[in-house]
Amino acid sequence: MFKHEKPLLRDVKVERPNPQYAVLMQEQLGGANGELKAALQYLSQSFRVKDPEIHDLFLDIAAEELSHMEMVAQTINLLNGHEVDYTKTPGGEIETHVLTGLAPGLINASGHPWTADYVNVTGDIAADLLSDIAAEQRAKVVYEYLYRQINDKYVKETIDFLLNREEAHNALFREALNKVQDRASNKDFGVTKDSRLYFDLSTPGRYFDDPEPTPPSFKNPRENSRETSRS
């Protein structure tokens, strides 16, 4: 069950309308690393999660991402101002001025529509968590790029908040991944020597110079922890 609280998670405002900044912010509304993608990815992943703590984590973060989406949309709304004028926006994203009447759309900064292809769901808790960690990292990078290019102090404050929340989600997903080290695809799939090999295929290198190369191997970190616990 969901419910909507009228106040934003954090108030947003702008110094003045700036349609070009609005276009940039569209990337985090309807882009591949945006807030809608994150919310629907974590929500979709939660449907198959049996661990109650991780299930709640996915739903909590998904709900927060929808709150972030609301903040981004309202920021775009304020930046777009009140008069449609496509000449104030860079080429590529004019839908806001000729189609949506300045309403924030589910499009990225180039005007391409949001797609469910952005959402990654495997049904495997380990694979999904790794995908989520990467997703939060990518979202943080996009916010860093936006922060450097948008010179509106209030929008920068919003971006700073959202960027830091991406860091928090990243840390939470990492903690969850640590909890499932022996589950799902994290389990060894028939341990053989082949899973312990590393090939240095750069040249010059010993694998091209040595007639009988012996590739280096690495130990499973879990084996090291087991050995430590036995001693």
CSV table of C-alpha atoms in Angstrom, one decimal:
chain,number,residue,atom,x,y,z
A,1,MET,CA,0.0,0.0,0.0
A,2,PHE,CA,1.2,3.5,-0.8
A,3,LYS,CA,0.1,6.9,0.3
A,4,HIS,CA,1.1,10.4,-0.7
A,5,GLU,CA,2.2,13.1,1.8
A,6,LYS,CA,1.6,16.6,0.4
A,7,PRO,CA,5.0,18.1,1.6
A,8,LEU,CA,8.0,17.4,-0.5
A,9,LEU,CA,10.8,15.3,1.1
A,10,ARG,CA,12.8,18.5,0.9
A,11,ASP,CA,11.6,21.9,-0.3
A,12,VAL,CA,13.0,23.0,-3.7
A,13,LYS,CA,13.2,26.4,-5.3
A,14,VAL,CA,15.2,28.3,-8.0
A,15,GLU,CA,16.8,31.7,-8.2
A,16,ARG,CA,15.0,32.3,-11.5
A,17,PRO,CA,13.6,30.3,-14.5
A,18,ASN,CA,16.2,28.8,-16.8
A,19,PRO,CA,14.8,26.4,-19.4
A,20,GLN,CA,18.3,25.2,-20.3
A,21,TYR,CA,18.8,24.0,-16.7
A,22,ALA,CA,15.4,22.4,-16.8
A,23,VAL,CA,16.6,20.4,-19.8
A,24,LEU,CA,19.6,19.2,-17.9
A,25,MET,CA,17.5,18.2,-14.9
A,26,GLN,CA,15.3,16.1,-17.2
A,27,GLU,CA,18.1,13.5,-17.3
A,28,GLN,CA,17.4,12.6,-13.7
A,29,LEU,CA,13.6,12.5,-14.2
A,30,GLY,CA,13.3,10.3,-17.3
A,31,GLY,CA,16.9,9.2,-18.1
A,32,ALA,CA,18.6,5.8,-17.8
A,33,ASN,CA,20.0,6.7,-14.4
A,34,GLY,CA,17.2,8.8,-13.2
A,35,GLU,CA,14.8,8.7,-10.2
A,36,LEU,CA,11.9,7.0,-12.0
A,37,LYS,CA,14.2,4.2,-13.2
A,38,ALA,CA,15.5,3.7,-9.7
A,39,ALA,CA,12.1,3.6,-8.1
A,40,LEU,CA,10.6,1.1,-10.5
A,41,GLN,CA,13.8,-1.1,-10.5
A,42,TYR,CA,13.8,-1.5,-6.7
A,43,LEU,CA,10.1,-1.9,-6.5
A,44,SER,CA,10.1,-4.6,-9.2
A,45,GLN,CA,13.1,-6.4,-7.6
A,46,SER,CA,11.3,-6.5,-4.2
A,47,PHE,CA,8.5,-8.8,-5.5
A,48,ARG,CA,10.8,-11.9,-5.5
A,49,VAL,CA,12.8,-11.1,-2.3
A,50,LYS,CA,12.2,-13.5,0.5
A,51,ASP,CA,14.5,-12.0,3.1
A,52,PRO,CA,12.2,-9.6,5.0
A,53,GLU,CA,14.9,-7.1,5.8
A,54,ILE,CA,16.1,-6.8,2.3
A,55,HIS,CA,12.5,-6.8,1.0
A,56,ASP,CA,11.8,-3.8,3.2
A,57,LEU,CA,15.0,-2.1,2.2
A,58,PHE,CA,14.0,-2.3,-1.5
A,59,LEU,CA,10.6,-0.9,-0.8
A,60,ASP,CA,11.8,1.9,1.4
A,61,ILE,CA,14.4,3.0,-1.1
A,62,ALA,CA,11.9,2.7,-3.9
A,63,ALA,CA,9.5,5.0,-2.1
A,64,GLU,CA,12.3,7.5,-1.4
A,65,GLU,CA,13.3,7.5,-5.1
A,66,LEU,CA,9.7,8.4,-6.0
A,67,SER,CA,10.0,11.3,-3.5
A,68,HIS,CA,13.3,12.3,-5.3
A,69,MET,CA,11.4,12.1,-8.6
A,70,GLU,CA,8.9,14.5,-7.2
A,71,MET,CA,11.6,16.9,-6.2
A,72,VAL,CA,13.3,16.8,-9.6
A,73,ALA,CA,10.0,17.3,-11.4
A,74,GLN,CA,9.1,20.3,-9.3
A,75,THR,CA,12.6,21.8,-9.8
A,76,ILE,CA,12.1,21.3,-13.6
A,77,ASN,CA,8.7,22.9,-13.3
A,78,LEU,CA,10.1,26.0,-11.6
A,79,LEU,CA,13.0,26.3,-14.1
A,80,ASN,CA,10.7,26.1,-17.1
A,81,GLY,CA,9.0,29.3,-16.0
A,82,HIS,CA,5.6,30.3,-17.5
A,83,GLU,CA,6.1,31.0,-21.2
A,84,VAL,CA,6.7,28.4,-23.9
A,85,ASP,CA,9.7,29.4,-26.0
A,86,TYR,CA,11.7,26.6,-27.7
A,87,THR,CA,14.5,29.0,-28.6
A,88,LYS,CA,15.5,29.1,-24.9
A,89,THR,CA,16.4,25.4,-24.9
A,90,PRO,CA,19.2,23.6,-26.6
A,91,GLY,CA,18.5,21.5,-29.7
A,92,GLY,CA,17.2,18.0,-29.0
A,93,GLU,CA,14.7,18.6,-26.3
A,94,ILE,CA,11.9,20.9,-27.4
A,95,GLU,CA,9.0,18.5,-26.3
A,96,THR,CA,8.5,20.6,-23.2
A,97,HIS,CA,7.6,23.6,-25.2
A,98,VAL,CA,5.7,22.1,-28.1
A,99,LEU,CA,4.1,19.0,-26.5
A,100,THR,CA,3.8,19.1,-22.7
A,101,GLY,CA,3.1,22.8,-22.2
A,102,LEU,CA,6.1,23.1,-19.9
A,103,ALA,CA,5.0,20.2,-17.7
A,104,PRO,CA,8.0,17.9,-16.8
A,105,GLY,CA,7.9,14.9,-19.1
A,106,LEU,CA,9.2,11.4,-18.7
A,107,ILE,CA,12.0,12.1,-21.1
A,108,ASN,CA,15.7,12.5,-20.8
A,109,ALA,CA,17.8,15.6,-21.6
A,110,SER,CA,17.8,14.7,-25.3
A,111,GLY,CA,14.0,14.3,-25.4
A,112,HIS,CA,14.0,10.6,-25.6
A,113,PRO,CA,11.2,8.9,-23.8
A,114,TRP,CA,11.6,6.8,-20.6
A,115,THR,CA,11.6,3.1,-21.3
A,116,ALA,CA,11.3,0.0,-19.1
A,117,ASP,CA,14.5,-1.2,-20.7
A,118,TYR,CA,16.3,0.9,-18.1
A,119,VAL,CA,15.0,-1.4,-15.4
A,120,ASN,CA,17.2,-4.4,-14.4
A,121,VAL,CA,15.5,-7.3,-12.6
A,122,THR,CA,17.0,-10.9,-12.5
A,123,GLY,CA,15.2,-12.5,-9.6
A,124,ASP,CA,18.7,-13.3,-8.2
A,125,ILE,CA,19.3,-11.2,-5.0
A,126,ALA,CA,23.0,-11.0,-5.5
A,127,ALA,CA,22.9,-9.9,-9.1
A,128,ASP,CA,20.1,-7.4,-8.4
A,129,LEU,CA,22.0,-5.9,-5.5
A,130,LEU,CA,25.2,-5.5,-7.6
A,131,SER,CA,23.1,-3.8,-10.2
A,132,ASP,CA,21.6,-1.5,-7.6
A,133,ILE,CA,25.0,-0.6,-6.3
A,134,ALA,CA,26.1,0.3,-9.8
A,135,ALA,CA,22.9,2.2,-10.4
A,136,GLU,CA,23.4,4.4,-7.4
A,137,GLN,CA,27.0,5.1,-8.4
A,138,ARG,CA,25.9,6.1,-11.9
A,139,ALA,CA,23.2,8.3,-10.6
A,140,LYS,CA,25.7,10.0,-8.3
A,141,VAL,CA,28.0,10.7,-11.2
A,142,VAL,CA,25.1,12.3,-13.2
A,143,TYR,CA,24.3,14.5,-10.3
A,144,GLU,CA,28.0,15.5,-10.0
A,145,TYR,CA,27.9,16.5,-13.7
A,146,LEU,CA,24.8,18.5,-13.1
A,147,TYR,CA,26.2,20.2,-10.1
A,148,ARG,CA,29.2,21.4,-12.1
A,149,GLN,CA,27.1,22.9,-14.9
A,150,ILE,CA,24.1,24.4,-13.1
A,151,ASN,CA,24.9,27.8,-11.5
A,152,ASP,CA,21.7,28.3,-9.6
A,153,LYS,CA,22.5,28.1,-5.9
A,154,TYR,CA,19.1,26.7,-4.9
A,155,VAL,CA,19.2,24.0,-7.6
A,156,LYS,CA,22.7,23.1,-6.5
A,157,GLU,CA,21.4,22.7,-3.0
A,158,THR,CA,18.8,20.2,-4.2
A,159,ILE,CA,21.4,18.4,-6.3
A,160,ASP,CA,23.7,18.2,-3.3
A,161,PHE,CA,21.0,16.6,-1.2
A,162,LEU,CA,20.0,14.1,-3.9
A,163,LEU,CA,23.7,13.2,-4.5
A,164,ASN,CA,24.2,12.5,-0.9
A,165,ARG,CA,21.1,10.3,-0.8
A,166,GLU,CA,22.6,8.3,-3.6
A,167,GLU,CA,25.6,7.7,-1.5
A,168,ALA,CA,23.5,6.6,1.4
A,169,HIS,CA,21.5,4.1,-0.8
A,170,ASN,CA,24.8,2.8,-2.2
A,171,ALA,CA,26.0,2.0,1.3
A,172,LEU,CA,22.8,0.3,2.3
A,173,PHE,CA,22.9,-1.9,-0.8
A,174,ARG,CA,26.5,-2.8,0.0
A,175,GLU,CA,25.5,-3.8,3.5
A,176,ALA,CA,22.7,-6.0,2.1
A,177,LEU,CA,25.2,-7.6,-0.4
A,178,ASN,CA,27.4,-8.5,2.5
A,179,LYS,CA,24.5,-10.3,4.1
A,180,VAL,CA,24.0,-12.6,1.1
A,181,GLN,CA,27.6,-13.6,0.4
A,182,ASP,CA,26.6,-17.3,0.5
A,183,ARG,CA,23.3,-17.1,-1.3
A,184,ALA,CA,21.9,-17.1,-4.8
A,185,SER,CA,24.6,-16.6,-7.5
A,186,ASN,CA,27.2,-15.7,-4.9
A,187,LYS,CA,27.4,-19.4,-4.2
A,188,ASP,CA,30.3,-21.2,-5.9
A,189,PHE,CA,28.9,-23.0,-9.0
A,190,GLY,CA,30.9,-26.3,-8.9
A,191,VAL,CA,34.3,-25.0,-7.6
A,192,THR,CA,37.0,-25.8,-10.1
A,193,LYS,CA,40.5,-24.5,-10.7
A,194,ASP,CA,39.1,-22.6,-13.7
A,195,SER,CA,37.3,-20.3,-11.3
A,196,ARG,CA,40.5,-19.4,-9.7
A,197,LEU,CA,42.6,-18.3,-12.7
A,198,TYR,CA,43.6,-14.9,-13.9
A,199,PHE,CA,45.1,-14.5,-17.4
A,200,ASP,CA,47.4,-11.6,-18.1
A,201,LEU,CA,46.7,-11.2,-21.9
A,202,SER,CA,48.5,-7.9,-22.3
A,203,THR,CA,51.7,-7.8,-24.3
A,204,PRO,CA,54.5,-7.7,-23.5
A,205,GLY,CA,53.8,-10.1,-20.8
A,206,ARG,CA,54.8,-13.5,-19.4
A,207,TYR,CA,51.9,-15.3,-21.1
A,208,PHE,CA,53.4,-14.6,-24.5
A,209,ASP,CA,57.0,-15.1,-23.5
A,210,ASP,CA,56.7,-18.2,-21.3
A,211,PRO,CA,56.4,-21.4,-23.4
A,212,GLU,CA,54.6,-23.1,-20.5
A,213,PRO,CA,52.8,-20.3,-18.7
A,214,THR,CA,51.4,-20.9,-15.3
A,215,PRO,CA,48.6,-18.4,-14.8
A,216,PRO,CA,48.4,-16.8,-11.3
A,217,SER,CA,45.5,-17.8,-9.1
A,218,PHE,CA,43.6,-16.0,-6.4
A,219,LYS,CA,41.9,-17.4,-3.3
A,220,ASN,CA,38.2,-17.1,-2.6
A,221,PRO,CA,37.9,-14.4,0.1
A,222,ARG,CA,35.4,-16.6,1.9
A,223,GLU,CA,38.0,-19.4,2.1
A,224,ASN,CA,40.4,-16.9,3.8
A,225,SER,CA,37.7,-16.0,6.4
A,226,ARG,CA,37.0,-19.7,7.1
A,227,GLU,CA,40.7,-20.4,7.6
A,228,THR,CA,41.0,-17.5,10.0
A,229,SER,CA,37.9,-18.7,12.0
A,230,ARG,CA,39.5,-22.1,12.3
A,231,SER,CA,42.7,-20.8,13.7
